[in-house]
mmCIF file of C-alpha atoms and ligand atoms in Angstrom:
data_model
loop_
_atom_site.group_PDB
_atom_site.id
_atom_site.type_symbol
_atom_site.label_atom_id
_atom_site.label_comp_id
_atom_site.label_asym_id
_atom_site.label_seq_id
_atom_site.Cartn_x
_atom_site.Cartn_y
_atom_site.Cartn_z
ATOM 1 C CA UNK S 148 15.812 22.772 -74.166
ATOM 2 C CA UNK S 149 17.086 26.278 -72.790
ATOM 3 C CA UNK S 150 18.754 27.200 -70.460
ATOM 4 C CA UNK S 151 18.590 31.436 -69.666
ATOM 5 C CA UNK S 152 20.014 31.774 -66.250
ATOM 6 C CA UNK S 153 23.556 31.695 -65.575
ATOM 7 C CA UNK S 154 26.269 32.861 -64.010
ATOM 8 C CA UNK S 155 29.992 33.337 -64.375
ATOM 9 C CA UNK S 156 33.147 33.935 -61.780
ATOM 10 C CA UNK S 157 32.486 37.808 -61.941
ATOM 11 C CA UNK S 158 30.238 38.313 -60.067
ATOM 12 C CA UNK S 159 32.344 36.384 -57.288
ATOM 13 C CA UNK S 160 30.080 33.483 -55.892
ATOM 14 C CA UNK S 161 29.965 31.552 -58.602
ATOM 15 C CA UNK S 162 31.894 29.448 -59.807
ATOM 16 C CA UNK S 163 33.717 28.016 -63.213
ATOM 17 C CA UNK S 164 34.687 29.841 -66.322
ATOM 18 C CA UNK S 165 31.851 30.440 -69.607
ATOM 19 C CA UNK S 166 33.379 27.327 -71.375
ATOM 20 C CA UNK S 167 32.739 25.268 -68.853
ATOM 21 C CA UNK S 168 29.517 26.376 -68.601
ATOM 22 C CA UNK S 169 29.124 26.012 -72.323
ATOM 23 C CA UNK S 170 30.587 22.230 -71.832
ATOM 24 C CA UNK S 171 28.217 21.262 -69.582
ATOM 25 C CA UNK S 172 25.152 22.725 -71.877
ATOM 26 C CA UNK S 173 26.986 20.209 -74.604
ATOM 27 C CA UNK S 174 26.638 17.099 -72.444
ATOM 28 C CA UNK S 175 23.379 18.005 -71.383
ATOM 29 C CA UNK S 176 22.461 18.461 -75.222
ATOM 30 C CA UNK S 177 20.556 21.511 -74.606
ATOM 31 C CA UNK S 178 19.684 23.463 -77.657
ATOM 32 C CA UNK S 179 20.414 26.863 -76.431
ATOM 33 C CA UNK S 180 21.838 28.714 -73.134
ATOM 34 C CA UNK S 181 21.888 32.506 -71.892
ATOM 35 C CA UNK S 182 24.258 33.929 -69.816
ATOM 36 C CA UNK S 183 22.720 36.376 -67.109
ATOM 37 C CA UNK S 184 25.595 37.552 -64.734
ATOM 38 C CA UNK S 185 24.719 39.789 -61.763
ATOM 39 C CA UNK S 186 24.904 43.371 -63.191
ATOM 40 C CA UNK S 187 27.394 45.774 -61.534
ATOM 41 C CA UNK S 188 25.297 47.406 -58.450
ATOM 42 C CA UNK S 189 27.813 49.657 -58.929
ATOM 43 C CA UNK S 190 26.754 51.114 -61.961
ATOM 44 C CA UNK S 191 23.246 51.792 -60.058
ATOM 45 C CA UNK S 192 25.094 53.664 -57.389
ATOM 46 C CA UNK S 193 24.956 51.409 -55.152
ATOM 47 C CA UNK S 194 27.409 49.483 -52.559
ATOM 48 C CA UNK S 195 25.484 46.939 -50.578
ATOM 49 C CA UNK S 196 27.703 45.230 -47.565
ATOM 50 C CA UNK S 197 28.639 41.931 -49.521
ATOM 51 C CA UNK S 198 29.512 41.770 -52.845
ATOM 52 C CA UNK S 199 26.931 40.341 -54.977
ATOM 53 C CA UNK S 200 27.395 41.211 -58.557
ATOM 54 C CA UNK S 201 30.281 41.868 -60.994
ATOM 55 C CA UNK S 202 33.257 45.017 -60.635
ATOM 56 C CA UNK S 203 31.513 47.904 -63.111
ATOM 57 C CA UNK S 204 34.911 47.543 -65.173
ATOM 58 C CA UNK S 205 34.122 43.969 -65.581
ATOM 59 C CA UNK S 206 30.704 44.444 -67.618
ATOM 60 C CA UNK S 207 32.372 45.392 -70.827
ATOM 61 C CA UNK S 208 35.068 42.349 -70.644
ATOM 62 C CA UNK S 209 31.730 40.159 -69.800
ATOM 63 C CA UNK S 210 29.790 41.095 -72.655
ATOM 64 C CA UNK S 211 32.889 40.835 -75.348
ATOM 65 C CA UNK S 212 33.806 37.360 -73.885
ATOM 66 C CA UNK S 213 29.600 35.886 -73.986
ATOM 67 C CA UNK S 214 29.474 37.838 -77.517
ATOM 68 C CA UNK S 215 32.872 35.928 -78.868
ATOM 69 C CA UNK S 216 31.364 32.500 -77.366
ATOM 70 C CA UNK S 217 28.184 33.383 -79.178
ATOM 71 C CA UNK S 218 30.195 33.229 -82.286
ATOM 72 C CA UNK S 219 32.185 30.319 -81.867
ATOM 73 C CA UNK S 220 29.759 27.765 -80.804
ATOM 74 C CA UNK S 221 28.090 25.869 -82.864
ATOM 75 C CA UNK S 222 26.193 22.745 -81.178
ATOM 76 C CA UNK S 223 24.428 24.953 -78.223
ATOM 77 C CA UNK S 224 23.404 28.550 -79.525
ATOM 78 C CA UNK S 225 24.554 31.144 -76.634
ATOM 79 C CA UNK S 226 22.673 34.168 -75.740
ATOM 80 C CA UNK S 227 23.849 37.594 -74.157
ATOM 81 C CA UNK S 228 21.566 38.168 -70.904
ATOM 82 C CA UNK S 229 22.246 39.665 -67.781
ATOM 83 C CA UNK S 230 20.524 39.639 -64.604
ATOM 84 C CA UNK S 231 19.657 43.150 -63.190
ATOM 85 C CA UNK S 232 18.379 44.084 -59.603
ATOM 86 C CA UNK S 233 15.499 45.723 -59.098
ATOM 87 C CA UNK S 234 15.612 48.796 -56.644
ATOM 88 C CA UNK S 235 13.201 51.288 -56.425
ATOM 89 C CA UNK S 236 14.539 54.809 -57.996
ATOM 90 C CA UNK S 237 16.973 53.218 -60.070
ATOM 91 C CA UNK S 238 14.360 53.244 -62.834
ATOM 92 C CA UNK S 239 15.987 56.085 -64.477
ATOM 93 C CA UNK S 240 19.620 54.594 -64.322
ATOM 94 C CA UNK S 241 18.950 51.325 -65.260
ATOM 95 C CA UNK S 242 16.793 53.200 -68.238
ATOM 96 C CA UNK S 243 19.572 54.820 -69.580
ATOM 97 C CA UNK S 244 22.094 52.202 -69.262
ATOM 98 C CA UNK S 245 20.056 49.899 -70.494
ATOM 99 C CA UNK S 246 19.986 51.995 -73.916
ATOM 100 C CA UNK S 247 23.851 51.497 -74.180
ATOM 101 C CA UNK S 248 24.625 47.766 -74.327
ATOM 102 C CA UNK S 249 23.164 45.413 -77.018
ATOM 103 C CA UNK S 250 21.451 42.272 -74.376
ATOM 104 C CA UNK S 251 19.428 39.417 -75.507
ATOM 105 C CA UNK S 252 17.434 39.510 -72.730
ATOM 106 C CA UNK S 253 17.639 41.468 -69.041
ATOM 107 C CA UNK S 254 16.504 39.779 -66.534
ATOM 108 C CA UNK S 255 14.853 41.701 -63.553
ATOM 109 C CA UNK S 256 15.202 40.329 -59.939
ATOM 110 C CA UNK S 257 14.815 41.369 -56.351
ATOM 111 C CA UNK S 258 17.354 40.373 -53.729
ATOM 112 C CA UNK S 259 17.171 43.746 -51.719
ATOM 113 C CA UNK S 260 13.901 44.849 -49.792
ATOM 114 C CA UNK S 261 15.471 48.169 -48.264
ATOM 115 C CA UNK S 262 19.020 47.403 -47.892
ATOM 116 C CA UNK S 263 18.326 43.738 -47.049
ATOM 117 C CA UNK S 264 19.638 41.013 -49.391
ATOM 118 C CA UNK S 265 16.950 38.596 -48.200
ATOM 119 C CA UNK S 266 17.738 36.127 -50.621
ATOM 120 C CA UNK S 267 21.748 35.726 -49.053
ATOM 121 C CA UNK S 268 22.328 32.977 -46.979
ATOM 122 C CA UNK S 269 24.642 35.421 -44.210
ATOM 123 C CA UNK S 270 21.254 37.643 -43.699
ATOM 124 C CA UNK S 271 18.563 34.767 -43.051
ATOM 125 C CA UNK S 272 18.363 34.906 -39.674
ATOM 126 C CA UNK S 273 16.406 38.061 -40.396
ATOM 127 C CA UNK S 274 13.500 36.437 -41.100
ATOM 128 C CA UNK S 275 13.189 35.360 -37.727
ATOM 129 C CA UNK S 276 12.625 39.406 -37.027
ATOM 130 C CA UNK S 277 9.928 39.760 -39.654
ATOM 131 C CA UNK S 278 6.018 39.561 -39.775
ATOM 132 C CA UNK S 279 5.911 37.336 -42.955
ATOM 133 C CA UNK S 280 2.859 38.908 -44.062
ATOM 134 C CA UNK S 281 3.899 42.478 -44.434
ATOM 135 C CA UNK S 282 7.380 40.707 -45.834
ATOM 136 C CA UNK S 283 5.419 38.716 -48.250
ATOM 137 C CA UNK S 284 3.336 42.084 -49.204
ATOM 138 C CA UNK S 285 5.986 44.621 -49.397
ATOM 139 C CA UNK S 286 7.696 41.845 -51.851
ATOM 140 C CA UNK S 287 5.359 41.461 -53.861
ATOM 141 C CA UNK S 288 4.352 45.504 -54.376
ATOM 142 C CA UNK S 289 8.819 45.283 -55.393
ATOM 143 C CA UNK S 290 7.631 42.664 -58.219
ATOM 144 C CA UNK S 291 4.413 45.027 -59.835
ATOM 145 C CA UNK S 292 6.857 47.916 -59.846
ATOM 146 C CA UNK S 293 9.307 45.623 -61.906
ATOM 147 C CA UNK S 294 6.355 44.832 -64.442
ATOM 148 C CA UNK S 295 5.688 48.431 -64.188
ATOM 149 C CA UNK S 296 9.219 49.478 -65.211
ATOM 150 C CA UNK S 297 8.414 48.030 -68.345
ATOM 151 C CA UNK S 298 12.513 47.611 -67.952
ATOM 152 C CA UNK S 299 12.719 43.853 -67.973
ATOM 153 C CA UNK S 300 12.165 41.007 -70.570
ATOM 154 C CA UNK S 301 11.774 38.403 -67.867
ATOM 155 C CA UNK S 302 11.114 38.725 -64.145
ATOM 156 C CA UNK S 303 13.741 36.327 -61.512
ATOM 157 C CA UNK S 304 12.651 33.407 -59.395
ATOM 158 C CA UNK S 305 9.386 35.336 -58.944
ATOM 159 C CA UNK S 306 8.411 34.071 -55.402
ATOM 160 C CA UNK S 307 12.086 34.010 -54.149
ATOM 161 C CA UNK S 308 11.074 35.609 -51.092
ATOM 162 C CA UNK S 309 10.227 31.867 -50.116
ATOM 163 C CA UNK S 310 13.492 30.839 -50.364
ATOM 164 C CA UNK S 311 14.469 30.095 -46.614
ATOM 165 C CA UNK S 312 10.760 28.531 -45.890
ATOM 166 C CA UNK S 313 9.262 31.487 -43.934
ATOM 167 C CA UNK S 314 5.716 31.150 -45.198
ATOM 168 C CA UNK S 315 2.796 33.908 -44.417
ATOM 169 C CA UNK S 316 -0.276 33.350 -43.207
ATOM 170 C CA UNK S 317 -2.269 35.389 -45.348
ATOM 171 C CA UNK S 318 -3.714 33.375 -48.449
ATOM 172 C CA UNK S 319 -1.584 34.919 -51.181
ATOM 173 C CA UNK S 320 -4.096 34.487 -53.634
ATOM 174 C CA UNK S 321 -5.756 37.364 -54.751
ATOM 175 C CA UNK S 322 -2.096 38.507 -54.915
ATOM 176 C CA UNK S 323 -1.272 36.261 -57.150
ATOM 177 C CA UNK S 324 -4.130 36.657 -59.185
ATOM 178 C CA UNK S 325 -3.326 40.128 -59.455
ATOM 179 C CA UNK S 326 0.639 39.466 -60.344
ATOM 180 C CA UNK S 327 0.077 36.915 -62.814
ATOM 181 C CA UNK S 328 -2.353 39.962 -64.634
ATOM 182 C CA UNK S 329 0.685 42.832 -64.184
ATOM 183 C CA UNK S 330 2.824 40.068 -66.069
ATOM 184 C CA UNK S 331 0.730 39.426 -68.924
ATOM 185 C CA UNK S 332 0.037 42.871 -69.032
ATOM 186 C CA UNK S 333 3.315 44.324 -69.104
ATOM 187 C CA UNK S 334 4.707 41.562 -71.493
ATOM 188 C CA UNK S 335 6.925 40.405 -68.851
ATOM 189 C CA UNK S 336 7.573 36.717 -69.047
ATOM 190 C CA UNK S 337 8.222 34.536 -65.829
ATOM 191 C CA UNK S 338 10.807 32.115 -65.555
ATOM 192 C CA UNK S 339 10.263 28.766 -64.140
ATOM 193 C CA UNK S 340 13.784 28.657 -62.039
ATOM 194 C CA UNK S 341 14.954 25.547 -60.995
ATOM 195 C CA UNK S 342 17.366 26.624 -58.016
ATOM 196 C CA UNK S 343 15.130 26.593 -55.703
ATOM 197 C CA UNK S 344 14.777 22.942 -54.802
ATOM 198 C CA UNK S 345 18.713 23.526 -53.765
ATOM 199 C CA UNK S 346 17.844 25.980 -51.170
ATOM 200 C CA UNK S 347 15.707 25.270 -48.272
ATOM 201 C CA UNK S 348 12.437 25.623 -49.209
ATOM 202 C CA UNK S 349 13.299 22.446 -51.667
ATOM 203 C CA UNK S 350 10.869 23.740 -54.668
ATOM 204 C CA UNK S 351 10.987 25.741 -57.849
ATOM 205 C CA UNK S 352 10.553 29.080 -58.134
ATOM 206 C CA UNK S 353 7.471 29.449 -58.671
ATOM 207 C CA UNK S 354 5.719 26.425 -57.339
ATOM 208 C CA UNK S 355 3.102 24.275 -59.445
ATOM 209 C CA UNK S 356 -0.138 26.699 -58.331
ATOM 210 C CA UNK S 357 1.223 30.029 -59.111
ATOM 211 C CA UNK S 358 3.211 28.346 -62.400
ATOM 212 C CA UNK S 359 -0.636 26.704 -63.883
ATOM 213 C CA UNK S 360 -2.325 30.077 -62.702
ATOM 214 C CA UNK S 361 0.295 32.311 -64.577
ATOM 215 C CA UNK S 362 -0.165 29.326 -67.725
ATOM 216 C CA UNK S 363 -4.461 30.326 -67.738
ATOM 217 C CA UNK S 364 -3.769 34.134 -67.456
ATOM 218 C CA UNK S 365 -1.380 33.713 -70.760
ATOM 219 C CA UNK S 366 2.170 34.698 -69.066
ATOM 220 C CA UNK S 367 4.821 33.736 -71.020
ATOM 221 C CA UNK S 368 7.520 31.541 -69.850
ATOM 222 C CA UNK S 369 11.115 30.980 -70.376
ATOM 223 C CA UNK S 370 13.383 28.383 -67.707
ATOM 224 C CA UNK S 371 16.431 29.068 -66.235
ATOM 225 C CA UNK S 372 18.767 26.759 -63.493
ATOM 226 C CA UNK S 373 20.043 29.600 -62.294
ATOM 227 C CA UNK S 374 23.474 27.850 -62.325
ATOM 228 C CA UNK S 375 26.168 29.708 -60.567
ATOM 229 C CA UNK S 376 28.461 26.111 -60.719
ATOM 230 C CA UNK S 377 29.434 24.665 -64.655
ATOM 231 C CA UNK S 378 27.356 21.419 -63.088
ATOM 232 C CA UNK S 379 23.946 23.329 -61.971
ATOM 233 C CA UNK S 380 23.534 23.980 -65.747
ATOM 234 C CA UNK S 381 20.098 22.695 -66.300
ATOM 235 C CA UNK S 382 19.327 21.305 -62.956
ATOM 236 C CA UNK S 383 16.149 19.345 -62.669
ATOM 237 C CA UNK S 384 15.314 20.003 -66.150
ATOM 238 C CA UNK S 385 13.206 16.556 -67.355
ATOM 239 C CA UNK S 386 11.347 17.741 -63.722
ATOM 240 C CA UNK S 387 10.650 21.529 -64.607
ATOM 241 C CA UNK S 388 9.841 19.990 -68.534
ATOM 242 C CA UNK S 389 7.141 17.476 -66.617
ATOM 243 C CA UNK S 390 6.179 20.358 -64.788
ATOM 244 C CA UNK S 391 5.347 22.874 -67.271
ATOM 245 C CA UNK S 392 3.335 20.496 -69.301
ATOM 246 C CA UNK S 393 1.303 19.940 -66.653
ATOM 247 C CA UNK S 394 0.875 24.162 -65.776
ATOM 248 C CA UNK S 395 -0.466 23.727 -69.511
ATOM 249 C CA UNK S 396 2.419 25.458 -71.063
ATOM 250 C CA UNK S 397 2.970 23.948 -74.468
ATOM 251 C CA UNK S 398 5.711 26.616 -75.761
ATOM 252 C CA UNK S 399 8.771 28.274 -74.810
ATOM 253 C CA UNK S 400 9.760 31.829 -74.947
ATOM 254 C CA UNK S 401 13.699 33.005 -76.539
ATOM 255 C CA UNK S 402 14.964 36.050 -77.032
ATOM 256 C CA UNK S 403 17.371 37.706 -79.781
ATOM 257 C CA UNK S 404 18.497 41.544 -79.071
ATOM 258 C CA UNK S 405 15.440 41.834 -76.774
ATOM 259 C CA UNK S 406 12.414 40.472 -79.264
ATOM 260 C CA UNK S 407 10.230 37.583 -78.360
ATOM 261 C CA UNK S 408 9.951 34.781 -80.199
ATOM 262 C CA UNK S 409 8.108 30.922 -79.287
ATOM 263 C CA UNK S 410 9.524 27.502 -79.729
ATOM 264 C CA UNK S 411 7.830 24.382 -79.003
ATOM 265 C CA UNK S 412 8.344 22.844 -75.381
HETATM 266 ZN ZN1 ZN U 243 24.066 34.983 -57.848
HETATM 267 ZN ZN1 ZN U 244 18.804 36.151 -58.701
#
């Protein structure tokens, strides 16, 4: 099994050090693991009000540290991924950084609609102040302009936006529908993220419907814990397994220096 989503100390809530992280991926006998540590904000120009991803003049010590594990570790193969926010305008930036640094994979994620980290716990009471509706539309136009970017191997926790509970109305259907087609599309592959049935909405990320409706429109899929503590690594995993078998998915998808390749579930 993989494991593509975690974090590390830098980006300062999280917890425990890479080989500890690495450890735990040993006792859990998975086959392979990817680091994806918050990207410096920085580097995008931007300074949000809590800090949320790693120092900019921590990204170079990150990569040599992932890329020296990657070489020393035999039992679980390691992966260099990072986890990169999506903001509109920062196409260009992330473009051109993006052409510097040697990733596995780059993982694109929203946390900010505006300048609102709606997926931090100190900002939640700001859903109370919301029409979910619009929330739950102006999200989702945020995740068609990251399969637009054509930036990202992967798109994060994809309906995130549930996180705290706050449900719309509206049917979210036909948006869906329309999302799981911008994915396939755009070659972006979802990740089935396991962190959410820690947070109160108590379900993965995405749920079972939007997970076998991605699975028909041929989305490819990778899984991720999202682990930002050495024990989260591969959280709910014979679950999520159960889970995607049941979406129909019969094969994962890996990366290597940003190519795809399949491997059997
Ligand atoms: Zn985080
Ligand atoms: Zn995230």
């Amino acid at each position: 099994m993989i494991d593509y989503h975690l974090h590390t100390s830098r980006c300062c809530h999280a917890t425990g050090t890479l080989d500890q992280y690495l450890a735990e991926a040993e006792k859990k006998e998975l086959a392979e693991i990817g680091f994806a540590d918050h990207f410096p904000l920085g580097l995008l120009g931007i300074e949000p009000r809590n800090q949320v991803t790693m120092d900019p003049e921590e990204l170079e010590k990150y990569m040599k540290q992932v890329n020296t594990l990657k070489k020393n570790s035999h039992l679980v193969k390691v992966k260099l991924g990072v986890e990169i926010d999506y903001l509109p305008g920062t196409e260009k930036k992330v473009e051109q950084l993006l052409g510097k640094y040697d990733f596995d994979y780059v993982i694109g994620s929203i946390h900010f609609i505006g300048d609102w980290d709606f997926t931090h716990p100190v900002y939640a009471e700001d859903y109370k102040h919301q029409d979910m509706d619009d929330l739950y539309r102006r999200y989702y136009e945020l995740v068609a302009r990251v399969c637009e970017s054509g930036l990202f191997d992967i798109i994060g926790h994809i309906d995130v936006v549930k996180k705290f509970g706050y449900r719309p109305d509206d049917n979210l259907d036909s948006i869906r529908l329309e999302t799981a087609r911008l994915l396939r599309e755009s070659g972006t592959c979802l990740e089935l993220n396991t962190a959410g049935r820690d947070a109160p909405v108590g379900e993965f990320y995405p749920d079972r419907g939007f997970l076998a409706l991605c699975c028909s429109e041929g989305v490819d899929i990778t899984l991720g814990s999202d682990a930002h503590a050495p024990d989260q690594v591969g959280r709910y995993f014979p679950e999520a397994v159960r889970l995607l078998k049941k979406a129909g998915y019969r094969e994962l998808t890996v990366f290597e220096r940003r190519a795809k390749s399949k491997q059997p579930l």
